[in-house]
């Protein structure tokens, strides 16, 4: 028997819970081991002392009242918060968890908390920034200072009113800036078709107006003036009609331009070339057919006969080929 087993049996022997054989083995060990024998003597002395001072059993009623008060005091305690309960649960279960899962759980909790706190701080910062910028923008647009009140011009109410900025100059040692700009202001003019200003606007509209209706009206008026013989010479009107015939996307506009050029096919080679181009290249058969009619008075011209011959043989429209052939047959022999 070793000393460790002897210490266990010394306690059991004090309460008479050893068998005879175990008690005999313990006596043999105590006889040979002074330390274990001394421990047995100390335990017997403590037991003798306890017997000399017996413990008085408490009153059962006192025990019952004490238990009730303890339970009432525990019920009066405030419940723990959610993170305290989670922390307590983690602590209670910590010993039953492996190191790696515990570390992962802690990282997850720390990451979630940091992300929530970061998002909250970011939202607060953006709200503070927006709140701080808005008043300054309003003040810049709506509250003029004393210097700007002396400006000779009024700022535009909408950017669409400004056609362009021509200059920007900052006054020395000042916050004042001089800005020169042009505004698009609709204008109205009324006058005769013989008025040079009216004709200039009509020519401008025939070339640059974005509205097809405006181009159609302007080319129609200019063509009517030319057909009526109202001074289409030297004012750029023929040029405007030739540009419309060559490049305008609207068949109606091109057709009106061709009608306006008709009086000048015989006398103006530039007009004749423009009509020949329309005969060769225009996609609308009505315009090609009208061009043949306008060229017929000068069909004896070499360039005109050559184009009519080409059209009579190669145009994909049978009607255009027939009309060209008839025009060639009616044309006089070489002039």
Tab-separated table of C-alpha atoms in Angstrom:
chain	number	residue	atom	x	y	z
A	1	UNK	CA	0.000	0.000	0.000
A	2	UNK	CA	1.294	3.462	-0.834
A	3	UNK	CA	0.692	6.671	1.127
A	4	UNK	CA	-1.982	8.008	-1.236
A	5	UNK	CA	-4.175	4.941	-0.791
A	6	UNK	CA	-3.471	5.023	2.931
A	7	UNK	CA	-4.772	8.627	3.178
A	8	UNK	CA	-8.077	7.595	1.550
A	9	UNK	CA	-8.491	4.610	3.876
A	10	UNK	CA	-7.666	6.714	6.990
A	11	UNK	CA	-10.764	8.846	6.259
A	12	UNK	CA	-12.951	5.765	5.597
A	13	UNK	CA	-11.666	4.075	8.760
A	14	UNK	CA	-12.721	7.079	10.858
A	15	UNK	CA	-16.325	6.385	9.825
A	16	UNK	CA	-15.952	2.568	10.146
A	17	UNK	CA	-16.408	1.926	6.455
A	18	UNK	CA	-13.386	-0.357	5.864
A	19	UNK	CA	-13.499	-4.115	5.625
A	20	UNK	CA	-11.398	-6.189	7.981
A	21	UNK	CA	-8.859	-6.993	5.311
A	22	UNK	CA	-8.557	-3.288	4.277
A	23	UNK	CA	-8.290	-2.253	7.917
A	24	UNK	CA	-5.495	-4.865	8.475
A	25	UNK	CA	-3.558	-3.611	5.439
A	26	UNK	CA	-3.929	-0.003	6.694
A	27	UNK	CA	-2.604	-0.976	10.152
A	28	UNK	CA	0.423	-2.624	8.581
A	29	UNK	CA	1.162	0.516	6.530
A	30	UNK	CA	0.709	2.867	9.509
A	31	UNK	CA	3.103	0.767	11.539
A	32	UNK	CA	5.783	1.264	8.943
A	33	UNK	CA	4.952	4.934	7.876
A	34	UNK	CA	5.252	7.630	10.574
A	35	UNK	CA	3.773	10.383	8.362
A	36	UNK	CA	0.535	8.497	7.625
A	37	UNK	CA	0.340	7.452	11.309
A	38	UNK	CA	0.597	11.141	12.346
A	39	UNK	CA	-2.185	12.100	9.890
A	40	UNK	CA	-4.452	9.412	11.400
A	41	UNK	CA	-3.801	10.802	14.892
A	42	UNK	CA	-4.652	14.349	13.784
A	43	UNK	CA	-7.906	13.158	12.194
A	44	UNK	CA	-8.894	11.278	15.377
A	45	UNK	CA	-8.130	14.361	17.498
A	46	UNK	CA	-10.346	16.520	15.223
A	47	UNK	CA	-13.153	13.979	15.475
A	48	UNK	CA	-12.861	13.896	19.265
A	49	UNK	CA	-12.998	17.696	19.392
A	50	UNK	CA	-16.092	17.750	17.160
A	51	UNK	CA	-17.783	15.306	19.447
A	52	UNK	CA	-17.051	17.538	22.443
A	53	UNK	CA	-18.878	20.459	20.778
A	54	UNK	CA	-21.976	19.107	19.111
A	55	UNK	CA	-23.643	21.321	16.399
A	56	UNK	CA	-27.104	22.505	17.255
A	57	UNK	CA	-29.587	21.827	14.429
A	58	UNK	CA	-31.331	25.056	13.218
A	59	UNK	CA	-35.033	25.554	13.646
A	60	UNK	CA	-36.895	24.149	10.585
A	61	UNK	CA	-39.137	27.253	10.490
A	62	UNK	CA	-36.089	29.516	10.451
A	63	UNK	CA	-34.636	27.544	7.533
A	64	UNK	CA	-37.922	27.808	5.596
A	65	UNK	CA	-38.236	31.591	6.131
A	66	UNK	CA	-34.630	32.128	5.121
A	67	UNK	CA	-35.126	30.168	1.913
A	68	UNK	CA	-38.245	32.191	1.011
A	69	UNK	CA	-36.453	35.506	1.569
A	70	UNK	CA	-33.519	34.350	-0.545
A	71	UNK	CA	-35.805	33.403	-3.447
A	72	UNK	CA	-37.610	36.768	-3.191
A	73	UNK	CA	-34.302	38.611	-3.264
A	74	UNK	CA	-33.180	36.664	-6.371
A	75	UNK	CA	-36.466	37.417	-8.142
A	76	UNK	CA	-36.049	41.138	-7.395
A	77	UNK	CA	-32.725	41.291	-9.274
A	78	UNK	CA	-33.037	43.026	-12.757
A	79	UNK	CA	-32.728	40.693	-15.734
A	80	UNK	CA	-29.408	40.744	-17.469
A	81	UNK	CA	-29.044	42.465	-20.795
A	82	UNK	CA	-28.783	40.429	-24.001
A	83	UNK	CA	-25.042	40.834	-24.402
A	84	UNK	CA	-24.539	39.960	-20.695
A	85	UNK	CA	-26.525	36.779	-21.136
A	86	UNK	CA	-24.559	35.919	-24.275
A	87	UNK	CA	-21.289	36.656	-22.506
A	88	UNK	CA	-22.284	34.577	-19.505
A	89	UNK	CA	-23.351	31.719	-21.743
A	90	UNK	CA	-20.055	31.865	-23.607
A	91	UNK	CA	-18.148	31.836	-20.327
A	92	UNK	CA	-20.202	28.920	-19.022
A	93	UNK	CA	-19.674	26.897	-22.167
A	94	UNK	CA	-16.134	28.000	-22.794
A	95	UNK	CA	-14.613	24.986	-21.110
A	96	UNK	CA	-16.672	22.645	-23.305
A	97	UNK	CA	-15.609	24.291	-26.591
A	98	UNK	CA	-12.494	23.754	-28.659
A	99	UNK	CA	-10.045	26.576	-29.102
A	100	UNK	CA	-10.597	27.093	-32.858
A	101	UNK	CA	-14.411	27.375	-32.750
A	102	UNK	CA	-14.142	29.743	-29.818
A	103	UNK	CA	-11.705	31.963	-31.683
A	104	UNK	CA	-13.928	31.955	-34.791
A	105	UNK	CA	-16.971	32.880	-32.726
A	106	UNK	CA	-15.128	35.709	-31.037
A	107	UNK	CA	-13.881	37.038	-34.384
A	108	UNK	CA	-17.410	36.885	-35.780
A	109	UNK	CA	-18.817	38.814	-32.845
A	110	UNK	CA	-16.045	41.417	-32.969
A	111	UNK	CA	-16.415	41.823	-36.768
A	112	UNK	CA	-20.171	42.256	-36.598
A	113	UNK	CA	-19.844	44.816	-33.844
A	114	UNK	CA	-17.149	46.757	-35.690
A	115	UNK	CA	-19.155	46.741	-38.937
A	116	UNK	CA	-22.281	48.003	-37.217
A	117	UNK	CA	-20.354	50.746	-35.441
A	118	UNK	CA	-18.536	51.752	-38.650
A	119	UNK	CA	-21.768	51.978	-40.653
A	120	UNK	CA	-23.354	54.097	-37.966
A	121	UNK	CA	-20.392	56.469	-37.868
A	122	UNK	CA	-20.352	56.733	-41.692
A	123	UNK	CA	-24.072	57.561	-41.836
A	124	UNK	CA	-23.649	60.188	-39.135
A	125	UNK	CA	-20.710	61.737	-41.025
A	126	UNK	CA	-22.658	61.925	-44.318
A	127	UNK	CA	-25.660	63.456	-42.606
A	128	UNK	CA	-23.454	66.056	-40.925
A	129	UNK	CA	-21.703	66.829	-44.233
A	130	UNK	CA	-25.003	67.262	-46.121
A	131	UNK	CA	-26.429	69.420	-43.366
A	132	UNK	CA	-23.345	71.601	-43.413
A	133	UNK	CA	-23.231	72.034	-47.231
A	134	UNK	CA	-26.890	72.824	-47.951
A	135	UNK	CA	-27.031	76.215	-46.225
A	136	UNK	CA	-23.933	77.418	-48.085
A	137	UNK	CA	-25.446	76.487	-51.476
A	138	UNK	CA	-28.657	78.275	-50.668
A	139	UNK	CA	-26.764	81.313	-49.516
A	140	UNK	CA	-24.678	81.405	-52.704
A	141	UNK	CA	-27.737	81.320	-54.919
A	142	UNK	CA	-30.273	83.314	-53.004
A	143	UNK	CA	-28.482	85.850	-50.803
A	144	UNK	CA	-26.440	88.408	-52.748
A	145	UNK	CA	-23.776	90.384	-50.906
A	146	UNK	CA	-23.486	94.117	-50.848
A	147	UNK	CA	-21.024	94.236	-53.756
A	148	UNK	CA	-23.068	92.079	-56.067
A	149	UNK	CA	-26.087	94.261	-55.410
A	150	UNK	CA	-24.260	96.997	-57.345
A	151	UNK	CA	-23.876	94.818	-60.462
A	152	UNK	CA	-25.253	96.308	-63.649
A	153	UNK	CA	-26.603	92.995	-64.946
A	154	UNK	CA	-29.000	90.454	-63.476
A	155	UNK	CA	-27.930	86.854	-63.167
A	156	UNK	CA	-29.839	84.430	-65.432
A	157	UNK	CA	-32.572	82.419	-63.782
A	158	UNK	CA	-31.852	79.372	-65.934
A	159	UNK	CA	-28.726	78.131	-67.660
A	160	UNK	CA	-30.715	77.655	-70.882
A	161	UNK	CA	-30.946	81.433	-71.236
A	162	UNK	CA	-27.170	81.745	-71.572
A	163	UNK	CA	-25.844	81.121	-75.063
A	164	UNK	CA	-22.154	81.486	-74.156
A	165	UNK	CA	-19.705	83.027	-71.670
A	166	UNK	CA	-17.453	85.564	-73.383
A	167	UNK	CA	-15.178	86.615	-70.483
A	168	UNK	CA	-14.465	86.059	-66.778
A	169	UNK	CA	-12.388	88.591	-64.842
A	170	UNK	CA	-11.721	88.595	-61.096
A	171	UNK	CA	-11.179	91.956	-59.490
A	172	UNK	CA	-7.779	92.243	-57.721
A	173	UNK	CA	-7.816	91.445	-53.998
A	174	UNK	CA	-11.530	90.854	-54.038
A	175	UNK	CA	-14.116	88.101	-54.189
A	176	UNK	CA	-15.918	89.933	-56.991
A	177	UNK	CA	-15.900	88.310	-60.441
A	178	UNK	CA	-17.078	90.008	-63.627
A	179	UNK	CA	-18.710	87.554	-65.998
A	180	UNK	CA	-19.799	88.606	-69.463
A	181	UNK	CA	-22.311	86.314	-71.100
A	182	UNK	CA	-24.780	86.310	-73.957
A	183	UNK	CA	-28.401	85.368	-73.640
A	184	UNK	CA	-30.607	83.698	-76.190
A	185	UNK	CA	-33.592	86.011	-76.498
A	186	UNK	CA	-36.285	85.173	-79.092
A	187	UNK	CA	-36.784	87.990	-81.565
A	188	UNK	CA	-39.567	88.768	-84.026
A	189	UNK	CA	-39.437	90.582	-87.316
A	190	UNK	CA	-42.146	91.371	-89.858
A	191	UNK	CA	-41.587	92.594	-93.397
A	192	UNK	CA	-41.983	92.099	-97.139
A	193	UNK	CA	-40.450	89.231	-99.067
A	194	UNK	CA	-38.414	91.863	-100.861
A	195	UNK	CA	-36.915	93.025	-97.574
A	196	UNK	CA	-33.233	91.969	-97.524
A	197	UNK	CA	-33.468	91.112	-93.812
A	198	UNK	CA	-36.423	88.818	-94.435
A	199	UNK	CA	-34.666	87.132	-97.356
A	200	UNK	CA	-31.500	86.692	-95.280
A	201	UNK	CA	-33.480	84.953	-92.554
A	202	UNK	CA	-35.228	82.751	-95.122
A	203	UNK	CA	-31.903	81.664	-96.605
A	204	UNK	CA	-30.531	80.989	-93.114
A	205	UNK	CA	-33.588	78.904	-92.263
A	206	UNK	CA	-33.353	76.916	-95.517
A	207	UNK	CA	-29.846	75.765	-94.587
A	208	UNK	CA	-29.812	75.561	-90.784
A	209	UNK	CA	-33.325	75.153	-89.415
A	210	UNK	CA	-33.709	71.896	-87.491
A	211	UNK	CA	-37.432	71.759	-88.189
A	212	UNK	CA	-38.407	70.271	-91.530
A	213	UNK	CA	-41.500	72.443	-91.581
A	214	UNK	CA	-39.424	75.628	-91.231
A	215	UNK	CA	-37.084	74.530	-94.026
A	216	UNK	CA	-40.053	73.634	-96.211
A	217	UNK	CA	-41.654	77.061	-95.653
A	218	UNK	CA	-38.453	79.001	-96.249
A	219	UNK	CA	-37.455	77.079	-99.434
A	220	UNK	CA	-41.036	77.285	-100.732
A	221	UNK	CA	-41.079	81.088	-100.312
A	222	UNK	CA	-37.654	81.532	-101.909
A	223	UNK	CA	-38.581	79.258	-104.831
A	224	UNK	CA	-41.789	81.204	-105.387
A	225	UNK	CA	-39.822	84.455	-105.426
A	226	UNK	CA	-37.422	83.042	-108.020
A	227	UNK	CA	-40.182	81.669	-110.240
A	228	UNK	CA	-41.919	85.043	-110.027
A	229	UNK	CA	-38.703	86.743	-111.168
A	230	UNK	CA	-38.297	88.788	-107.979
A	231	UNK	CA	-34.586	89.437	-107.972
A	232	UNK	CA	-33.005	86.077	-107.221
A	233	UNK	CA	-29.802	87.196	-108.895
A	234	UNK	CA	-26.820	88.039	-106.739
A	235	UNK	CA	-28.439	87.665	-103.308
A	236	UNK	CA	-27.442	84.101	-102.610
A	237	UNK	CA	-30.923	82.753	-103.078
A	238	UNK	CA	-29.900	80.468	-105.949
A	239	UNK	CA	-27.029	79.166	-103.860
A	240	UNK	CA	-29.408	78.443	-101.002
A	241	UNK	CA	-31.770	76.580	-103.326
A	242	UNK	CA	-28.916	74.547	-104.848
A	243	UNK	CA	-27.708	73.585	-101.373
A	244	UNK	CA	-31.231	72.504	-100.464
A	245	UNK	CA	-31.550	70.468	-103.661
A	246	UNK	CA	-28.273	68.656	-103.081
A	247	UNK	CA	-28.296	68.033	-99.320
A	248	UNK	CA	-31.692	68.455	-97.673
A	249	UNK	CA	-33.111	65.193	-96.256
A	250	UNK	CA	-36.694	66.098	-97.085
A	251	UNK	CA	-37.980	65.149	-100.544
A	252	UNK	CA	-40.532	67.942	-100.331
A	253	UNK	CA	-37.862	70.552	-99.664
A	254	UNK	CA	-35.674	69.247	-102.519
A	255	UNK	CA	-38.638	69.246	-104.884
A	256	UNK	CA	-39.482	72.885	-104.044
A	257	UNK	CA	-35.853	73.888	-104.438
A	258	UNK	CA	-35.811	72.294	-107.915
A	259	UNK	CA	-38.917	74.231	-108.877
A	260	UNK	CA	-37.275	77.469	-107.749
A	261	UNK	CA	-34.179	76.798	-109.888
A	262	UNK	CA	-36.152	76.042	-113.063
A	263	UNK	CA	-36.018	79.598	-114.519
A	264	UNK	CA	-32.200	79.565	-114.393
A	265	UNK	CA	-31.387	76.151	-115.901
A	266	UNK	CA	-30.804	77.583	-119.336
A	267	UNK	CA	-28.696	80.589	-118.322
A	268	UNK	CA	-26.765	79.418	-115.276
A	269	UNK	CA	-24.385	76.489	-115.719
A	270	UNK	CA	-24.121	76.045	-111.935
A	271	UNK	CA	-27.863	75.559	-111.753
A	272	UNK	CA	-27.761	73.148	-114.695
A	273	UNK	CA	-25.057	71.069	-113.013
A	274	UNK	CA	-27.097	70.948	-109.801
A	275	UNK	CA	-30.146	69.681	-111.721
A	276	UNK	CA	-28.014	67.073	-113.521
A	277	UNK	CA	-26.706	65.861	-110.156
A	278	UNK	CA	-30.275	65.523	-108.919
A	279	UNK	CA	-31.141	63.502	-112.042
A	280	UNK	CA	-28.234	61.156	-111.441
A	281	UNK	CA	-28.283	60.819	-107.662
A	282	UNK	CA	-31.610	61.778	-106.085
A	283	UNK	CA	-33.402	58.824	-104.516
A	284	UNK	CA	-36.897	60.164	-105.233
A	285	UNK	CA	-38.180	59.290	-108.747
A	286	UNK	CA	-40.477	62.343	-108.714
A	287	UNK	CA	-37.461	64.638	-108.400
A	288	UNK	CA	-35.569	62.766	-111.152
A	289	UNK	CA	-38.624	62.971	-113.423
A	290	UNK	CA	-39.016	66.714	-112.682
A	291	UNK	CA	-35.319	67.240	-113.385
A	292	UNK	CA	-35.755	65.674	-116.859
A	293	UNK	CA	-38.610	68.062	-117.580
A	294	UNK	CA	-36.525	71.082	-116.535
A	295	UNK	CA	-33.539	69.934	-118.596
A	296	UNK	CA	-35.543	69.234	-121.722
A	297	UNK	CA	-35.258	72.857	-123.068
A	298	UNK	CA	-31.468	72.422	-123.031
A	299	UNK	CA	-31.402	68.734	-123.927
A	300	UNK	CA	-29.259	69.515	-126.960
A	301	UNK	CA	-26.397	70.420	-124.605
A	302	UNK	CA	-23.697	67.771	-124.722
A	303	UNK	CA	-23.538	67.242	-120.967
A	304	UNK	CA	-27.320	67.036	-120.745
A	305	UNK	CA	-27.594	64.499	-123.590
A	306	UNK	CA	-24.870	62.388	-122.028
A	307	UNK	CA	-26.690	62.278	-118.704
A	308	UNK	CA	-30.067	61.615	-120.335
A	309	UNK	CA	-28.518	58.759	-122.302
A	310	UNK	CA	-27.051	57.269	-119.130
A	311	UNK	CA	-30.361	57.518	-117.336
A	312	UNK	CA	-32.273	56.038	-120.297
A	313	UNK	CA	-30.052	52.955	-120.192
A	314	UNK	CA	-29.333	52.400	-116.506
A	315	UNK	CA	-31.935	53.937	-114.214
A	316	UNK	CA	-33.655	51.212	-112.180
A	317	UNK	CA	-37.037	52.937	-112.627
A	318	UNK	CA	-38.660	52.010	-116.010
A	319	UNK	CA	-40.677	55.222	-116.061
A	320	UNK	CA	-37.557	57.331	-115.639
A	321	UNK	CA	-35.811	55.394	-118.434
A	322	UNK	CA	-38.815	55.948	-120.740
A	323	UNK	CA	-39.040	59.671	-119.965
A	324	UNK	CA	-35.320	60.115	-120.562
A	325	UNK	CA	-35.490	58.296	-123.872
A	326	UNK	CA	-38.439	60.445	-124.978
A	327	UNK	CA	-36.569	63.596	-124.020
A	328	UNK	CA	-33.589	62.508	-126.089
A	329	UNK	CA	-35.822	61.760	-129.097
A	330	UNK	CA	-37.366	65.227	-128.910
A	331	UNK	CA	-34.048	66.943	-128.543
A	332	UNK	CA	-32.632	68.578	-131.668
A	333	UNK	CA	-29.510	67.236	-133.234
A	334	UNK	CA	-26.255	68.627	-131.925
A	335	UNK	CA	-26.098	72.263	-131.442
